[in-house]
mmCIF file of N, CA and C and ligand atoms in Angstrom:
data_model
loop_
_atom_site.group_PDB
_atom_site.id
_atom_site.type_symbol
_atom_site.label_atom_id
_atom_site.label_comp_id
_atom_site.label_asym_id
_atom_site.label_seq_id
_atom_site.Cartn_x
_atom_site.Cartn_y
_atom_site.Cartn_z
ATOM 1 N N UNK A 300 -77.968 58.160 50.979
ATOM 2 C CA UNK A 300 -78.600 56.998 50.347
ATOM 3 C C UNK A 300 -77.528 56.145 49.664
ATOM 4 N N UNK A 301 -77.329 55.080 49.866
ATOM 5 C CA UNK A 301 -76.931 54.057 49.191
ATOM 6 C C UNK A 301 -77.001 53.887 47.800
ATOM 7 N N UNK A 302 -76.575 53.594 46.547
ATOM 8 C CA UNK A 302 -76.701 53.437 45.417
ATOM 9 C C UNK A 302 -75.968 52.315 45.018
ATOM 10 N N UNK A 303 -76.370 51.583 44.158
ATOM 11 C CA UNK A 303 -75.842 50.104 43.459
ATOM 12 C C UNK A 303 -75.586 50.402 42.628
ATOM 13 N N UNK A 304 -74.423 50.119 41.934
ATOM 14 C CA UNK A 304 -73.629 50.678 40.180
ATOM 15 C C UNK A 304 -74.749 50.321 39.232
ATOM 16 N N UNK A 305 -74.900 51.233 38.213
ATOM 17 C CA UNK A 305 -75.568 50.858 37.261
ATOM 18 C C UNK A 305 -75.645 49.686 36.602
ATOM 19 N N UNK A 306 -76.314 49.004 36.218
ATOM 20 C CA UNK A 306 -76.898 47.732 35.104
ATOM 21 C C UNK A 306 -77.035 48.323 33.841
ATOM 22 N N UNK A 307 -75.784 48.576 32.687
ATOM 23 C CA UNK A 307 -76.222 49.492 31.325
ATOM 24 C C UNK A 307 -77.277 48.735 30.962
ATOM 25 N N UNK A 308 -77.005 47.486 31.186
ATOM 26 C CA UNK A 308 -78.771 46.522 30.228
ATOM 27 C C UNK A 308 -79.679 46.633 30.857
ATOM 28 N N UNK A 309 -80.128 47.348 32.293
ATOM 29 C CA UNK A 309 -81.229 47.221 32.667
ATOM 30 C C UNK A 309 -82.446 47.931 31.795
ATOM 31 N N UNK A 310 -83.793 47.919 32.267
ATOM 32 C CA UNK A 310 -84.290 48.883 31.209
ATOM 33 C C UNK A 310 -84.369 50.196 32.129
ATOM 34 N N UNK A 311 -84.855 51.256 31.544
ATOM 35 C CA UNK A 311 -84.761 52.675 32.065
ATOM 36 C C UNK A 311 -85.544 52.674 33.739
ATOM 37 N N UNK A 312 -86.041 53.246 34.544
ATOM 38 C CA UNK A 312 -86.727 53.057 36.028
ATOM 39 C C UNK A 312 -86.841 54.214 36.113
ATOM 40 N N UNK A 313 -87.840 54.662 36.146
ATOM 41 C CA UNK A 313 -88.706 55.693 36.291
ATOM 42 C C UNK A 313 -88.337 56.483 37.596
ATOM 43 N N UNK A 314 -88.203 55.759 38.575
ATOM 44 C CA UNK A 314 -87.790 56.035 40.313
ATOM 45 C C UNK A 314 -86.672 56.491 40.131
ATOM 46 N N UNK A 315 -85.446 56.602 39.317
ATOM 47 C CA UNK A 315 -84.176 56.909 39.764
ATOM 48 C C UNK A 315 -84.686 58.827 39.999
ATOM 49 N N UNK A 316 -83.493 59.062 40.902
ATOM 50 C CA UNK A 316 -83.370 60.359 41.391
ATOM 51 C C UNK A 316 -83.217 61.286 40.888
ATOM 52 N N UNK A 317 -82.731 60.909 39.301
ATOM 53 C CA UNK A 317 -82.416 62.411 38.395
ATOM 54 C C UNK A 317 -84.301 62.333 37.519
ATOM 55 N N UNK A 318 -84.549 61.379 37.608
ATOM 56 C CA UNK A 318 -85.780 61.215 36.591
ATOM 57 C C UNK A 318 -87.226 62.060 37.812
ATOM 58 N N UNK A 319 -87.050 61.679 39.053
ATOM 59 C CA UNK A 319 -87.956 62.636 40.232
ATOM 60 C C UNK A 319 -87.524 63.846 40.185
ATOM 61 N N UNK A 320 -86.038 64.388 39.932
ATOM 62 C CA UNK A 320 -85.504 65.810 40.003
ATOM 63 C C UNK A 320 -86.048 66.092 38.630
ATOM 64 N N UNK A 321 -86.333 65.534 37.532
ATOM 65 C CA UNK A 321 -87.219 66.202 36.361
ATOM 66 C C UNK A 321 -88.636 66.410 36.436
ATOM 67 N N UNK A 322 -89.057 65.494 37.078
ATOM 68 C CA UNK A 322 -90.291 65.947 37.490
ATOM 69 C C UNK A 322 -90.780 66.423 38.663
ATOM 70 N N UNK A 323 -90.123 67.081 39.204
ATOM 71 C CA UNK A 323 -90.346 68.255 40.052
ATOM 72 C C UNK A 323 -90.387 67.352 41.516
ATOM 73 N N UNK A 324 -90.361 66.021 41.672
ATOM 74 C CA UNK A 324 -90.605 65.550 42.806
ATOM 75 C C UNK A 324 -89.585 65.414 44.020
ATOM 76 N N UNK A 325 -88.667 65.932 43.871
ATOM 77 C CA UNK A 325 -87.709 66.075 44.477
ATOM 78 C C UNK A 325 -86.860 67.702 44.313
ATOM 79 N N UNK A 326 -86.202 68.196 44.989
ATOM 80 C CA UNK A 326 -85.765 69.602 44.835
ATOM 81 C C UNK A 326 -84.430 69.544 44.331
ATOM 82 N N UNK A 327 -84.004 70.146 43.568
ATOM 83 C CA UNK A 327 -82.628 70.949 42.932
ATOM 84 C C UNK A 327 -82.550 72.201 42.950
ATOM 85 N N UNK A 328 -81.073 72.832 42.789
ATOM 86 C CA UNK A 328 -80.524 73.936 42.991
ATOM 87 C C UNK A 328 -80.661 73.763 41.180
ATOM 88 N N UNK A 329 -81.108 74.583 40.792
ATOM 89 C CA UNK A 329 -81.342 74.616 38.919
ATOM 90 C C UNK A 329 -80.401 75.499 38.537
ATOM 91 N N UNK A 330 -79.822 75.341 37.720
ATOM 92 C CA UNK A 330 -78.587 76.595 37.148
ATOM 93 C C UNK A 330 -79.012 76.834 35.678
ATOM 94 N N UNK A 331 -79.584 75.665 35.389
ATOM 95 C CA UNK A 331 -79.952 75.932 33.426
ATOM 96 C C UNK A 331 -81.392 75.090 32.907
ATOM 97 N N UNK A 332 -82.225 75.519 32.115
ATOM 98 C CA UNK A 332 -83.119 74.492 31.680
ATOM 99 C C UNK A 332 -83.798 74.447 30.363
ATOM 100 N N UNK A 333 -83.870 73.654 29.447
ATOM 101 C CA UNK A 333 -84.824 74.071 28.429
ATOM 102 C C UNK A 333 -85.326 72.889 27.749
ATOM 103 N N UNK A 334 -85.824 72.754 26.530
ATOM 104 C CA UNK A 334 -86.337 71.856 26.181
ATOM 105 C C UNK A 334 -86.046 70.242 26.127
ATOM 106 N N UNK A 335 -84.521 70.311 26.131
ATOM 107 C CA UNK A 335 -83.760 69.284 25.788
ATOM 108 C C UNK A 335 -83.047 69.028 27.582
ATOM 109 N N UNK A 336 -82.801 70.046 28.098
ATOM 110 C CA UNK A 336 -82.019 69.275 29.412
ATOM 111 C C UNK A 336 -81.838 70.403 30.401
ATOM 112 N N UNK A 337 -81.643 70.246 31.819
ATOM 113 C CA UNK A 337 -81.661 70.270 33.186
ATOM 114 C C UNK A 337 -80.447 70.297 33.400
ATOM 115 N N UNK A 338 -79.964 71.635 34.115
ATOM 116 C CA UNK A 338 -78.570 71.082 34.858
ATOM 117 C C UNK A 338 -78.659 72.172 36.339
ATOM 118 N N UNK A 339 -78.042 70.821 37.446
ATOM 119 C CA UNK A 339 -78.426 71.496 38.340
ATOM 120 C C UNK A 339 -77.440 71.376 39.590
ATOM 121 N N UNK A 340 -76.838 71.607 40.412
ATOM 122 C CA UNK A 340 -75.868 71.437 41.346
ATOM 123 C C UNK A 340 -75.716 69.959 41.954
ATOM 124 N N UNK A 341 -74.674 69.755 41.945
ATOM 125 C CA UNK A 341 -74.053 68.317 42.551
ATOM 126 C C UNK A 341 -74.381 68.340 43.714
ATOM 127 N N UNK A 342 -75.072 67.550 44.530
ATOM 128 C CA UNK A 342 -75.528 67.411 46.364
ATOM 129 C C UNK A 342 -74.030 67.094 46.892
ATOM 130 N N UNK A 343 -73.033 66.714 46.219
ATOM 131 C CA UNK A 343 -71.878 66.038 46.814
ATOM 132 C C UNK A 343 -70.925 66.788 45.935
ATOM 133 N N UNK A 344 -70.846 68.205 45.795
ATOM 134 C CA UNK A 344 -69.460 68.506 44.967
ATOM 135 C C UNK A 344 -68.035 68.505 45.127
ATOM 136 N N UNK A 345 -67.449 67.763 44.009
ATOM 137 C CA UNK A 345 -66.051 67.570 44.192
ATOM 138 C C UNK A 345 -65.186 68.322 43.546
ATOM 139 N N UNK A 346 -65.635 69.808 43.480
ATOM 140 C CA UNK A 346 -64.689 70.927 42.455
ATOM 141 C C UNK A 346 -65.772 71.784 43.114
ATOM 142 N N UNK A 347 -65.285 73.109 43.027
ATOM 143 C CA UNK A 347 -65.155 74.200 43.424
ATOM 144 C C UNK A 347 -66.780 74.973 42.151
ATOM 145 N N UNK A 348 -66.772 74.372 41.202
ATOM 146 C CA UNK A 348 -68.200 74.316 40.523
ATOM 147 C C UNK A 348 -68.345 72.807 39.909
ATOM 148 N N UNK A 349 -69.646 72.240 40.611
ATOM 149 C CA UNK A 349 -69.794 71.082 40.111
ATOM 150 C C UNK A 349 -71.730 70.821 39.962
ATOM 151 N N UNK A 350 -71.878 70.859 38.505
ATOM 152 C CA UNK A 350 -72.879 71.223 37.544
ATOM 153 C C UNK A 350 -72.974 69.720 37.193
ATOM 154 N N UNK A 351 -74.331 68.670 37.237
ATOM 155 C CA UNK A 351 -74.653 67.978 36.429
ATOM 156 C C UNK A 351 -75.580 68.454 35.589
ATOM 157 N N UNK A 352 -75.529 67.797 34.540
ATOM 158 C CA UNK A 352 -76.470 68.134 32.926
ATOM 159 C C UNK A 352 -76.780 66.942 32.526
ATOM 160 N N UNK A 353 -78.706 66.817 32.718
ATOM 161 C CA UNK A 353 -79.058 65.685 32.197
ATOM 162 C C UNK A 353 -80.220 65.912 30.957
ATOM 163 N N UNK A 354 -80.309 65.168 30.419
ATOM 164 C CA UNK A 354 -80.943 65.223 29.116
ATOM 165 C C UNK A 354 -82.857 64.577 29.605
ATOM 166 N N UNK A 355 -83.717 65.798 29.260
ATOM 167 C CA UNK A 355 -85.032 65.126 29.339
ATOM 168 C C UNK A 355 -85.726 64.357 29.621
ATOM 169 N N UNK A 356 -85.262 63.228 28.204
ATOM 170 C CA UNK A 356 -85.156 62.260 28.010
ATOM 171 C C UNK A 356 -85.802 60.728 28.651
ATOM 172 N N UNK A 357 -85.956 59.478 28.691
ATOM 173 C CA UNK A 357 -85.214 58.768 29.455
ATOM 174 C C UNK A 357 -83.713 57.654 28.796
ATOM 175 N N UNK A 358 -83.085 58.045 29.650
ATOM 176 C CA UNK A 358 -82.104 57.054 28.667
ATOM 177 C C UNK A 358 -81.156 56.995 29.851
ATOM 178 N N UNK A 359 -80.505 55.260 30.291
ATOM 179 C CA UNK A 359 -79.928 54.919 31.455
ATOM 180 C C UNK A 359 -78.428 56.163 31.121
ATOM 181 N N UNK A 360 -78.082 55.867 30.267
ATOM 182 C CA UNK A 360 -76.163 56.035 30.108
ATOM 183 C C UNK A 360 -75.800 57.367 28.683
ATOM 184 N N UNK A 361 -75.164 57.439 28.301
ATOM 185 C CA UNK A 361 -74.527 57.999 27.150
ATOM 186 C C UNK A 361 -74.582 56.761 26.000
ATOM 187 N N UNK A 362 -74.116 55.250 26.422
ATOM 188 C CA UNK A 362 -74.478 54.432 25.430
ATOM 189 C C UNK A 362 -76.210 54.344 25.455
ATOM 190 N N UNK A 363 -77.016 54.255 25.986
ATOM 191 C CA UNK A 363 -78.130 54.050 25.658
ATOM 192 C C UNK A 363 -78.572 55.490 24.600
ATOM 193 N N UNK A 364 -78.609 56.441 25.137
ATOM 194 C CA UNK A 364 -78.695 57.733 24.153
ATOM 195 C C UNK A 364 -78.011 57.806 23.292
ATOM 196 N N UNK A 365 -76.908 57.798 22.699
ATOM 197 C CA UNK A 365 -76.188 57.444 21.686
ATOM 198 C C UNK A 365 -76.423 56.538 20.556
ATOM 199 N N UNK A 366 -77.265 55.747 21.294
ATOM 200 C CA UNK A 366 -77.608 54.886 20.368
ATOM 201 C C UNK A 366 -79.123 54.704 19.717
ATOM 202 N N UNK A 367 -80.242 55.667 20.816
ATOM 203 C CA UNK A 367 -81.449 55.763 21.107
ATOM 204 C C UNK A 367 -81.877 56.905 20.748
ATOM 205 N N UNK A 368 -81.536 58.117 21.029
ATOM 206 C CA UNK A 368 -81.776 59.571 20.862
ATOM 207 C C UNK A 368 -81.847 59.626 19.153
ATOM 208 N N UNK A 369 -82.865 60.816 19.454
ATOM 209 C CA UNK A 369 -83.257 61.598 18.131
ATOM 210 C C UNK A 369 -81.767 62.315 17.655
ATOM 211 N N UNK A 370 -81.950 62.905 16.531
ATOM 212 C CA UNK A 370 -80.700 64.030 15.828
ATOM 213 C C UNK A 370 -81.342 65.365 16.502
ATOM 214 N N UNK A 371 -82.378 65.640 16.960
ATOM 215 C CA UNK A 371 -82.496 66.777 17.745
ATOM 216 C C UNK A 371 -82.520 66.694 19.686
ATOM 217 N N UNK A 372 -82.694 65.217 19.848
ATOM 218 C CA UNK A 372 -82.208 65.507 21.118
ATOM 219 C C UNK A 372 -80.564 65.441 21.541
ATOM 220 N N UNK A 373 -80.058 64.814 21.134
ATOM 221 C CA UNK A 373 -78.481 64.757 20.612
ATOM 222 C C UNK A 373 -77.882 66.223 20.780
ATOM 223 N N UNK A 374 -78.526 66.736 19.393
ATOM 224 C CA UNK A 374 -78.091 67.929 19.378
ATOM 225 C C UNK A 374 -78.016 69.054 20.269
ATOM 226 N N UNK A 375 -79.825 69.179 20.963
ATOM 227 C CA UNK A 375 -79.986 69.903 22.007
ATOM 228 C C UNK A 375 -79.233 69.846 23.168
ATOM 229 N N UNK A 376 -79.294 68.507 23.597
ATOM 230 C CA UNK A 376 -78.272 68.145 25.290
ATOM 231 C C UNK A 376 -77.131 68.768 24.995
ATOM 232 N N UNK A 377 -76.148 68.170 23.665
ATOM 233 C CA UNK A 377 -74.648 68.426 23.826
ATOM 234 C C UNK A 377 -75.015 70.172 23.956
ATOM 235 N N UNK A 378 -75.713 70.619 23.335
ATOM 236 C CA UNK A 378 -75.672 72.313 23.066
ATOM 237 C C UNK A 378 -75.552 72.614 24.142
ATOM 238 N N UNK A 379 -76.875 72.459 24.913
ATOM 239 C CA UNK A 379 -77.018 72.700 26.465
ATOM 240 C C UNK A 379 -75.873 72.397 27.561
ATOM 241 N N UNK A 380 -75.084 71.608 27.505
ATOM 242 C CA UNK A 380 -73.841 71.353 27.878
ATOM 243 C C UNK A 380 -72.831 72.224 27.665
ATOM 244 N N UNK A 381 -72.905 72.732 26.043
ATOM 245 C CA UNK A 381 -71.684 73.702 26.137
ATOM 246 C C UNK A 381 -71.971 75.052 26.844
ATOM 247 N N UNK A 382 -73.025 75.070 26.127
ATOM 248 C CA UNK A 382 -73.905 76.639 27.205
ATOM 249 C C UNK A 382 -74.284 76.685 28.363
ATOM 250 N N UNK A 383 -73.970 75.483 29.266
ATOM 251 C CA UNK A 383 -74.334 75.670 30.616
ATOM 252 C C UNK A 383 -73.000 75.867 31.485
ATOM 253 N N UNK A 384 -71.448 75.273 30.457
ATOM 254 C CA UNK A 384 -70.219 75.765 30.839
ATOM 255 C C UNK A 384 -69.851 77.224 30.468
ATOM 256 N N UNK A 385 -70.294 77.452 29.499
ATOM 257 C CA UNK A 385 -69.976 78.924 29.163
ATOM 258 C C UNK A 385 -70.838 79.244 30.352
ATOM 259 N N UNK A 386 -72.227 79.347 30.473
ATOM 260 C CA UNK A 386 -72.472 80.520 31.380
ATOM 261 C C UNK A 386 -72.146 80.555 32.872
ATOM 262 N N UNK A 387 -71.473 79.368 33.009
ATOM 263 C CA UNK A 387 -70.827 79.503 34.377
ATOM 264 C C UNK A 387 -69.318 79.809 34.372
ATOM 265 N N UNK A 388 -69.210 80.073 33.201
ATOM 266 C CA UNK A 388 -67.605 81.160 33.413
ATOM 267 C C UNK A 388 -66.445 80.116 33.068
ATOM 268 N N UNK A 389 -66.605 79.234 32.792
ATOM 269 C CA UNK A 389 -65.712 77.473 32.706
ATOM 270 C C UNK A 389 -64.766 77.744 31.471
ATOM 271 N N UNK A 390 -65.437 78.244 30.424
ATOM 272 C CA UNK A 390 -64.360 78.394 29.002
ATOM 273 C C UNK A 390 -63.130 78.806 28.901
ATOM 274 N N UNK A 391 -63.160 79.864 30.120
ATOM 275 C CA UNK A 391 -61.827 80.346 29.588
ATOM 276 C C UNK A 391 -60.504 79.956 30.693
ATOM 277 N N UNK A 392 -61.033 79.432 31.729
ATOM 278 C CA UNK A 392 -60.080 78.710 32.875
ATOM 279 C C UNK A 392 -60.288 77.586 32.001
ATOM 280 N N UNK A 393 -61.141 77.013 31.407
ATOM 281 C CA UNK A 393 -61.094 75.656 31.610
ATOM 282 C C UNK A 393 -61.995 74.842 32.331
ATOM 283 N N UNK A 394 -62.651 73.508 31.925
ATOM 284 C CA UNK A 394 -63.170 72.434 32.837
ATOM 285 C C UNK A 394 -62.743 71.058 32.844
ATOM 286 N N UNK A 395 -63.507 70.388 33.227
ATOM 287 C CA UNK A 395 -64.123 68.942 32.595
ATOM 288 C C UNK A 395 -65.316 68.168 32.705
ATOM 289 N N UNK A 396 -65.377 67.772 31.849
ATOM 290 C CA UNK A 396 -66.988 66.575 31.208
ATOM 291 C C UNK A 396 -66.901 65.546 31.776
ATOM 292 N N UNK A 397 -67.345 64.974 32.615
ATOM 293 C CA UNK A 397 -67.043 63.425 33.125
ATOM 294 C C UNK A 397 -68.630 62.893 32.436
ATOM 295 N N UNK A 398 -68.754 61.478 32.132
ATOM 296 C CA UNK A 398 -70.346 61.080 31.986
ATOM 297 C C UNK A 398 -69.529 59.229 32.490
ATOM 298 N N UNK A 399 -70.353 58.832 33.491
ATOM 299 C CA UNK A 399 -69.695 57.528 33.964
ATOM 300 C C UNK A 399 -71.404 56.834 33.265
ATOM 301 N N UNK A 400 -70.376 55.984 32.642
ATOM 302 C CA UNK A 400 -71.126 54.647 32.001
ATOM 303 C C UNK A 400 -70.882 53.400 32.555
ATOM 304 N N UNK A 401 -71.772 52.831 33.399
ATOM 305 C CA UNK A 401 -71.893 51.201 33.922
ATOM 306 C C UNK A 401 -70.557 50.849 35.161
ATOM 307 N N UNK A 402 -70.711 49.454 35.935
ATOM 308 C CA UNK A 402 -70.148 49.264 36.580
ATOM 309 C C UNK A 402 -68.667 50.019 36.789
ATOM 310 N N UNK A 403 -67.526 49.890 36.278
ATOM 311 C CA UNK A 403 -66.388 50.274 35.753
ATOM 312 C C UNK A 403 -65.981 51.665 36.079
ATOM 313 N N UNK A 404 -67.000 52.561 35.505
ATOM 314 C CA UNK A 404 -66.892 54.291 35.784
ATOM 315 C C UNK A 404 -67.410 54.498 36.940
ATOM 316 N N UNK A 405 -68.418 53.426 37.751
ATOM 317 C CA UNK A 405 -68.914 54.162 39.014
ATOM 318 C C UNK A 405 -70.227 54.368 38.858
ATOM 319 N N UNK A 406 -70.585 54.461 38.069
ATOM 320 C CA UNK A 406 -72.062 55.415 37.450
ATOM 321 C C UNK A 406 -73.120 54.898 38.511
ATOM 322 N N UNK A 407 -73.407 56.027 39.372
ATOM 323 C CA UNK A 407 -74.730 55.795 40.196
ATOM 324 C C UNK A 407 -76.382 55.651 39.956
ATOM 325 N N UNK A 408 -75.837 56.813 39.372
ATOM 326 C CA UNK A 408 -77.565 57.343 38.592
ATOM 327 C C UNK A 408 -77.762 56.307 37.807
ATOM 328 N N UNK A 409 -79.188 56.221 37.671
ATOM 329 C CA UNK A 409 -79.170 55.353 36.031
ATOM 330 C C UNK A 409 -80.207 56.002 35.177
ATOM 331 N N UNK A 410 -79.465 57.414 34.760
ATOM 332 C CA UNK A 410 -80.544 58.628 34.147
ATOM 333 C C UNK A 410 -78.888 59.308 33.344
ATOM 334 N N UNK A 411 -78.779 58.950 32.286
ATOM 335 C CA UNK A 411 -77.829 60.242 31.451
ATOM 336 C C UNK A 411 -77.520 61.265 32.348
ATOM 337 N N UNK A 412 -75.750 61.595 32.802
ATOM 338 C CA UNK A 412 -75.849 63.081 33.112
ATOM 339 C C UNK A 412 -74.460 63.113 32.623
ATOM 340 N N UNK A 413 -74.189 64.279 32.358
ATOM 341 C CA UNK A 413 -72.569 65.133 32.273
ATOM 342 C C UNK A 413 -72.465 65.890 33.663
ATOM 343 N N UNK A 414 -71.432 65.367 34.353
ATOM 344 C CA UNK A 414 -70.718 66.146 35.573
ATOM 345 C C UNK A 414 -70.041 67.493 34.672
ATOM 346 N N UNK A 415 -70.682 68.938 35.048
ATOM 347 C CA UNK A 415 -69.461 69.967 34.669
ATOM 348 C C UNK A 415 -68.454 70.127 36.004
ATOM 349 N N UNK A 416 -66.865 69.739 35.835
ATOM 350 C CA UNK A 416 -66.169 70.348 36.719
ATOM 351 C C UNK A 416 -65.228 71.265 36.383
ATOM 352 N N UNK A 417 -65.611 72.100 37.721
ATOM 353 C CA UNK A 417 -64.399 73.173 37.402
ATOM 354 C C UNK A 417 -64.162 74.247 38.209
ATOM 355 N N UNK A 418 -62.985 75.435 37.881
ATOM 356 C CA UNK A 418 -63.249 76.573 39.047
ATOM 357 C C UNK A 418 -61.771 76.332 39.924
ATOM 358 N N UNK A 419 -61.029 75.074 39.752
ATOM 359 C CA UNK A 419 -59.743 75.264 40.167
ATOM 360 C C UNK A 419 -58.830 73.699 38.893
ATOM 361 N N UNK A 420 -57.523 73.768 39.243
ATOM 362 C CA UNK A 420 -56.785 73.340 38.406
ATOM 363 C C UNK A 420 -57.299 71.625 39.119
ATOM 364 N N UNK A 421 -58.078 70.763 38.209
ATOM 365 C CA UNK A 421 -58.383 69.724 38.492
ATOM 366 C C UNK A 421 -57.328 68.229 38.442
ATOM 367 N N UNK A 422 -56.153 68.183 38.289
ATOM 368 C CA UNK A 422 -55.369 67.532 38.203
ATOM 369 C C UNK A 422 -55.347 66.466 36.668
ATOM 370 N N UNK A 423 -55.326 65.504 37.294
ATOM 371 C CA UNK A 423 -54.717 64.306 36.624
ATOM 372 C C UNK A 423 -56.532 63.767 36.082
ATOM 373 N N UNK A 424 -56.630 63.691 34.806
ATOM 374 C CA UNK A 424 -57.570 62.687 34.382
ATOM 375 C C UNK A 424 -58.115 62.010 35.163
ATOM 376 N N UNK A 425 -57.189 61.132 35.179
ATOM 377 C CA UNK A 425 -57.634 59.483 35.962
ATOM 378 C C UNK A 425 -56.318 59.386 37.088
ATOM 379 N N UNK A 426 -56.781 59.207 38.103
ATOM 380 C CA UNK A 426 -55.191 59.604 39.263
ATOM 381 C C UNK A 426 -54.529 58.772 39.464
ATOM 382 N N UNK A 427 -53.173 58.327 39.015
ATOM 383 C CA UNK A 427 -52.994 57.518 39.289
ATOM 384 C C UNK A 427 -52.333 56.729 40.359
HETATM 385 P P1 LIG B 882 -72.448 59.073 38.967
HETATM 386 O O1 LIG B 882 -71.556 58.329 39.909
HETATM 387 O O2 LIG B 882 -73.739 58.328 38.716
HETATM 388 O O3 LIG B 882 -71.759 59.522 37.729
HETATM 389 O O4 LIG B 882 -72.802 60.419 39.707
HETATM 390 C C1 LIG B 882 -73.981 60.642 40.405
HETATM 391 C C2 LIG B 882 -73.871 62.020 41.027
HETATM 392 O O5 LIG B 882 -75.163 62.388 41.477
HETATM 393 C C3 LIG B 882 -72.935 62.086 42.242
HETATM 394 O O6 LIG B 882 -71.922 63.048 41.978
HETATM 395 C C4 LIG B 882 -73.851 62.487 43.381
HETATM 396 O O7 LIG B 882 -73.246 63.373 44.293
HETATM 397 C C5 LIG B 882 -75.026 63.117 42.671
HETATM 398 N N1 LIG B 882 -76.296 62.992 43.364
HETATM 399 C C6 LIG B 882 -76.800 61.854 43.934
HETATM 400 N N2 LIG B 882 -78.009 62.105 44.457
HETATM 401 C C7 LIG B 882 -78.278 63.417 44.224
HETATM 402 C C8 LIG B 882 -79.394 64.253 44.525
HETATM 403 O O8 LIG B 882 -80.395 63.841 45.116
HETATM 404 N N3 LIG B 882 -79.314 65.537 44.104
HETATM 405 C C9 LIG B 882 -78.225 66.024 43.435
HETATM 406 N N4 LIG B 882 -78.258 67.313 43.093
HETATM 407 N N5 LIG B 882 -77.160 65.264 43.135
HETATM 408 C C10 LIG B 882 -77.192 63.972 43.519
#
């Protein structure tokens, strides 16, 4: 499927693909879940473990939640984030957090997620 970079100003859209993978209308490989957030295998992984983690929620980006979110959904997602790297073994090799916000980063989805990568030596940040 085709995807158009995110619009951070658009308003939220119910149809995007991570918001059907929360409501059951579409299938995921589930690795973690609870009140606050969903994380579930990348259809396209680019690391050797590649875990997105999205928050409940609706909220397009990290700036929209950041700025929108409760002090307990906040709290819950990031938690769920660290505990969905710990239980995939990530802490002690090591990972990384990617979250792409608006045109610029790429950002497909337009549903909050944290990419977990990891599972081999991931190079350079940003490559240059
Ligand atoms: P973004 O570029 O928005 O940060 O990343 C979107 C990610 O969602 C991509 O890594 C892409 O492979 C993944 N993705 C897109 N569609 C699906 C899907 O239907 N299921 C899953 N599990 N991942 C998806």
């Amino acid at each position: 499927m085709t995807m158009a970079p995110v619009d951070p100003s658009a308003p939220y859209d119910r149809d995007n693909i991570f918001a059907k993978i929360l409501r059951g209308e579409l299938p995921c490989t589930k690795v973690y879940e609870d009140e606050h957030a969903l994380a579930f295998e990348d259809i396209h992984p680019q690391a050797p473990v590649h875990v997105l983690v999205v928050p409940k929620g609706e909220y397009v980006s990290w700036d929209d939640f950041s700025a929108k979110a409760s002090a307990d959904e906040i709290a819950g997602y990031m938690r769920a984030v660290g505990k969905v790297a710990r239980e995939l073994g990530l802490v002690e090799s090591g990972y990384r957090m990617i979250a792409n916000i608006g045109p610029d980063s790429g950002q497909l989805v337009p549903h909050l997620h944290v990419h977990l990568c990891g599972g081999t030596n991931l190079g350079r940040m940003i490559p240059a």
